[in-house]
GROMACS .gro file of C-alpha atoms in nm:
model
  197
    1MET     CA    1   2.927  -2.436   3.736
    2ASN     CA    2   2.666  -2.670   3.524
    3THR     CA    3   2.366  -2.456   3.504
    4ILE     CA    4   2.676  -2.166   3.403
    5SER     CA    5   2.793  -2.426   3.108
    6SER     CA    6   2.418  -2.448   3.041
    7ILE     CA    7   2.271  -2.059   2.895
    8ASN     CA    8   2.632  -2.151   2.737
    9THR     CA    9   2.578  -2.360   2.518
   10ASN     CA   10   2.236  -2.232   2.498
   11ARG     CA   11   2.381  -1.900   2.374
   12LYS     CA   12   2.571  -2.070   2.098
   13LEU     CA   13   2.290  -2.254   1.993
   14ILE     CA   14   2.080  -1.977   1.943
   15GLN     CA   15   2.385  -1.746   1.802
   16VAL     CA   16   2.505  -2.056   1.546
   17PHE     CA   17   2.066  -2.063   1.472
   18PHE     CA   18   2.106  -1.699   1.372
   19ILE     CA   19   2.397  -1.676   1.159
   20CYS     CA   20   2.276  -2.018   0.984
   21PHE     CA   21   1.928  -1.804   0.967
   22SER     CA   22   2.071  -1.511   0.814
   23PHE     CA   23   2.287  -1.726   0.594
   24LEU     CA   24   1.991  -1.876   0.370
   25GLN     CA   25   1.819  -1.556   0.397
   26CYS     CA   26   2.077  -1.429   0.187
   27ILE     CA   27   2.159  -1.714  -0.035
   28SER     CA   28   1.753  -1.692  -0.148
   29VAL     CA   29   1.762  -1.247  -0.176
   30SER     CA   30   2.083  -1.316  -0.403
   31ALA     CA   31   1.897  -1.608  -0.555
   32GLN     CA   32   1.585  -1.413  -0.630
   33ALA     CA   33   1.792  -1.147  -0.752
   34ASP     CA   34   1.970  -1.386  -1.048
   35ASN     CA   35   1.616  -1.500  -1.084
   36PHE     CA   36   1.483  -1.168  -1.172
   37GLN     CA   37   1.845  -1.060  -1.372
   38VAL     CA   38   1.752  -1.375  -1.615
   39LEU     CA   39   1.369  -1.170  -1.635
   40ILE     CA   40   1.537  -0.866  -1.724
   41ASN     CA   41   1.851  -0.977  -1.976
   42LYS     CA   42   1.536  -1.087  -2.188
   43ILE     CA   43   1.419  -0.751  -2.297
   44GLN     CA   44   1.757  -0.567  -2.432
   45GLN     CA   45   1.612  -0.214  -2.492
   46PHE     CA   46   1.696  -0.191  -2.066
   47SER     CA   47   1.942  -0.036  -2.033
   48LYS     CA   48   2.082  -0.293  -1.747
   49PRO     CA   49   2.266  -0.168  -1.449
   50ALA     CA   50   1.965  -0.156  -1.335
   51ARG     CA   51   1.807  -0.152  -0.999
   52ILE     CA   52   1.431  -0.270  -0.883
   53LEU     CA   53   1.187   0.054  -0.812
   54ASN     CA   54   0.940  -0.117  -0.643
   55LYS     CA   55   0.846  -0.513  -0.576
   56HIS     CA   56   0.467  -0.680  -0.428
   57ILE     CA   57   0.549  -1.044  -0.451
   58ASP     CA   58   0.329  -1.220  -0.194
   59ALA     CA   59   0.489  -1.574   0.027
   60THR     CA   60   0.373  -1.757  -0.271
   61GLY     CA   61   0.563  -1.555  -0.535
   62ASN     CA   62   0.218  -1.326  -0.705
   63GLY     CA   63   0.306  -0.975  -0.752
   64PRO     CA   64   0.433  -0.731  -0.996
   65VAL     CA   65   0.805  -0.595  -1.008
   66GLU     CA   66   0.947  -0.286  -1.185
   67PHE     CA   67   1.285  -0.190  -1.184
   68THR     CA   68   1.475   0.107  -1.384
   69ASN     CA   69   1.748   0.257  -1.512
   70ALA     CA   70   1.986   0.569  -1.522
   71LYS     CA   71   1.803   0.583  -1.830
   72LYS     CA   72   1.523   0.680  -1.643
   73GLN     CA   73   1.302   0.371  -1.790
   74VAL     CA   74   1.102   0.124  -1.587
   75LEU     CA   75   1.084  -0.238  -1.718
   76ARG     CA   76   0.816  -0.370  -1.519
   77PHE     CA   77   0.633  -0.772  -1.494
   78ARG     CA   78   0.428  -0.989  -1.288
   79LEU     CA   79   0.459  -1.260  -1.150
   80GLU     CA   80   0.302  -1.619  -1.091
   81HIS     CA   81   0.446  -1.837  -0.874
   82HIS     CA   82   0.742  -1.759  -0.868
   83LYS     CA   83   0.827  -1.774  -1.267
   84LEU     CA   84   0.715  -1.539  -1.480
   85GLN     CA   85   0.316  -1.460  -1.544
   86ILE     CA   86   0.191  -1.380  -1.923
   87GLN     CA   87  -0.005  -1.144  -1.950
   88HIS     CA   88  -0.328  -1.070  -2.186
   89GLY     CA   89  -0.253  -1.120  -2.558
   90GLY     CA   90   0.032  -1.317  -2.426
   91ILE     CA   91   0.236  -1.011  -2.303
   92ALA     CA   92   0.467  -1.064  -2.037
   93TYR     CA   93   0.700  -0.756  -1.964
   94GLN     CA   94   0.617  -0.369  -2.047
   95LEU     CA   95   0.904  -0.077  -2.065
   96PHE     CA   96   0.832   0.195  -1.935
   97TYR     CA   97   1.053   0.483  -2.148
   98TYR     CA   98   1.015   0.875  -1.978
   99LYS     CA   99   1.149   1.251  -1.986
  100ASN     CA  100   1.182   1.518  -1.730
  101ASP     CA  101   0.936   1.275  -1.519
  102TYR     CA  102   0.625   1.244  -1.851
  103LEU     CA  103   0.597   0.939  -2.026
  104GLU     CA  104   0.719   0.907  -2.356
  105LYS     CA  105   0.648   0.523  -2.522
  106ILE     CA  106   0.559   0.224  -2.406
  107GLN     CA  107   0.691  -0.113  -2.524
  108THR     CA  108   0.494  -0.429  -2.460
  109PHE     CA  109   0.731  -0.803  -2.529
  110ASP     CA  110   0.685  -1.165  -2.498
  111VAL     CA  111   0.831  -1.390  -2.236
  112ASN     CA  112   1.118  -1.433  -2.490
  113GLY     CA  113   1.169  -1.054  -2.476
  114LYS     CA  114   1.056  -0.964  -2.867
  115LEU     CA  115   0.760  -0.675  -2.914
  116ALA     CA  116   0.467  -0.812  -2.883
  117GLY     CA  117   0.141  -0.650  -2.965
  118GLU     CA  118  -0.219  -0.542  -2.748
  119GLY     CA  119  -0.433  -0.872  -2.963
  120GLU     CA  120  -0.768  -0.638  -2.809
  121SER     CA  121  -0.650  -0.284  -2.996
  122LYS     CA  122  -0.489  -0.277  -3.330
  123ASN     CA  123  -0.286  -0.456  -3.187
  124GLU     CA  124   0.070  -0.201  -3.123
  125SER     CA  125   0.340  -0.323  -2.963
  126GLY     CA  126   0.426   0.024  -2.912
  127VAL     CA  127   0.277   0.345  -2.797
  128VAL     CA  128   0.464   0.730  -2.813
  129PHE     CA  129   0.283   1.001  -2.671
  130ILE     CA  130   0.284   1.354  -2.827
  131ILE     CA  131   0.236   1.626  -2.482
  132GLU     CA  132   0.082   1.938  -2.820
  133LYS     CA  133  -0.023   2.149  -2.547
  134PRO     CA  134   0.239   2.154  -2.281
  135ASN     CA  135   0.076   2.412  -2.025
  136LEU     CA  136  -0.281   2.286  -2.062
  137TYR     CA  137  -0.143   1.990  -1.957
  138LEU     CA  138  -0.014   2.099  -1.734
  139LYS     CA  139  -0.344   2.273  -1.546
  140LYS     CA  140  -0.518   1.929  -1.599
  141LYS     CA  141  -0.262   1.709  -1.379
  142GLU     CA  142  -0.216   1.982  -1.132
  143LEU     CA  143  -0.625   1.896  -1.122
  144ILE     CA  144  -0.537   1.511  -1.083
  145ASP     CA  145  -0.226   1.451  -0.862
  146ASP     CA  146  -0.376   1.731  -0.591
  147ALA     CA  147  -0.631   1.517  -0.589
  148GLU     CA  148  -0.350   1.212  -0.598
  149GLY     CA  149  -0.612   1.029  -0.878
  150ASN     CA  150  -0.852   1.000  -0.793
  151ILE     CA  151  -1.143   1.293  -0.986
  152ASP     CA  152  -1.315   1.227  -1.273
  153LEU     CA  153  -1.254   1.494  -1.466
  154LYS     CA  154  -1.447   1.557  -1.787
  155ASP     CA  155  -1.310   1.438  -2.125
  156ASP     CA  156  -1.118   1.642  -2.274
  157THR     CA  157  -0.971   1.444  -2.608
  158ASN     CA  158  -1.213   1.659  -2.775
  159GLU     CA  159  -0.867   1.941  -2.679
  160LYS     CA  160  -0.649   1.727  -2.887
  161ILE     CA  161  -0.364   1.814  -2.571
  162ILE     CA  162  -0.218   1.455  -2.573
  163ARG     CA  163  -0.153   1.324  -2.922
  164VAL     CA  164  -0.064   0.886  -2.983
  165GLN     CA  165   0.086   0.773  -3.209
  166LEU     CA  166   0.032   0.353  -3.233
  167TYR     CA  167   0.388   0.144  -3.317
  168ASP     CA  168   0.302  -0.276  -3.466
  169GLU     CA  169   0.525  -0.577  -3.384
  170ASN     CA  170   0.768  -0.431  -3.680
  171ASN     CA  171   0.852  -0.127  -3.449
  172MET     CA  172   0.681   0.073  -3.793
  173PRO     CA  173   0.349   0.244  -3.761
  174ILE     CA  174   0.012   0.158  -3.785
  175PRO     CA  175  -0.116   0.386  -4.061
  176GLU     CA  176  -0.463   0.638  -3.899
  177PHE     CA  177  -0.679   0.815  -4.107
  178GLN     CA  178  -0.673   1.099  -3.888
  179PRO     CA  179  -0.430   1.198  -3.459
  180THR     CA  180  -0.567   1.006  -3.210
  181TYR     CA  181  -0.647   1.158  -2.954
  182ILE     CA  182  -0.674   1.023  -2.585
  183SER     CA  183  -0.794   1.226  -2.225
  184SER     CA  184  -0.537   1.433  -1.972
  185LYS     CA  185  -0.618   1.167  -1.717
  186ILE     CA  186  -0.581   0.792  -1.939
  187TYR     CA  187  -0.230   0.934  -1.950
  188TRP     CA  188  -0.203   1.078  -1.652
  189ASN     CA  189  -0.306   0.720  -1.538
  190TYR     CA  190   0.000   0.591  -1.762
  191ASN     CA  191   0.197   0.792  -1.637
  192VAL     CA  192   0.190   0.645  -1.302
  193ARG     CA  193   0.147   0.331  -1.502
  194MET     CA  194  -0.177   0.243  -1.352
  195TYR     CA  195  -0.279   0.005  -1.644
  196TRP     CA  196  -0.189  -0.411  -1.712
  197PRO     CA  197  -0.241  -0.528  -2.073
   0.00000   0.00000   0.00000
């Protein structure tokens, strides 16, 4: 009888342990979701509600997180020791705007959710992508897609396929003497969010 009673007691203890462990996991996930909600709420241009698209946070609280929403926007940022990491030039967030699976615009923001310029470039806080030759880009995109991005294409900037318009921290166009074009491969990299500030 004592052996059976001891086994039943051990089973109950194990069940209580697993219930407590599951409860703590739920609290941890809920706290993390609340922390993320505070972070994404700082970016007013990002439509809510949102859901996690990708999250690669290691045990020490370091790594990137991406959110998406019904408007096909993607908001991303990095954590460092569970806190928002400030990237180069004071940039903390990147917001990607897509239409029909093509990247239309990227904006960058500081920790307070204000537009922040990319100081190492032309101090732009926004980049709008205009595909001027869509059929030609589709051919190039197919080659890049087939190679899963691992292809060295000849720089096609001079073919004037994709033009960019830069915007400053006041969301005003940065004047240019002539249009700026980028290569199909660079645009593809932006489209799949390979670039960090």
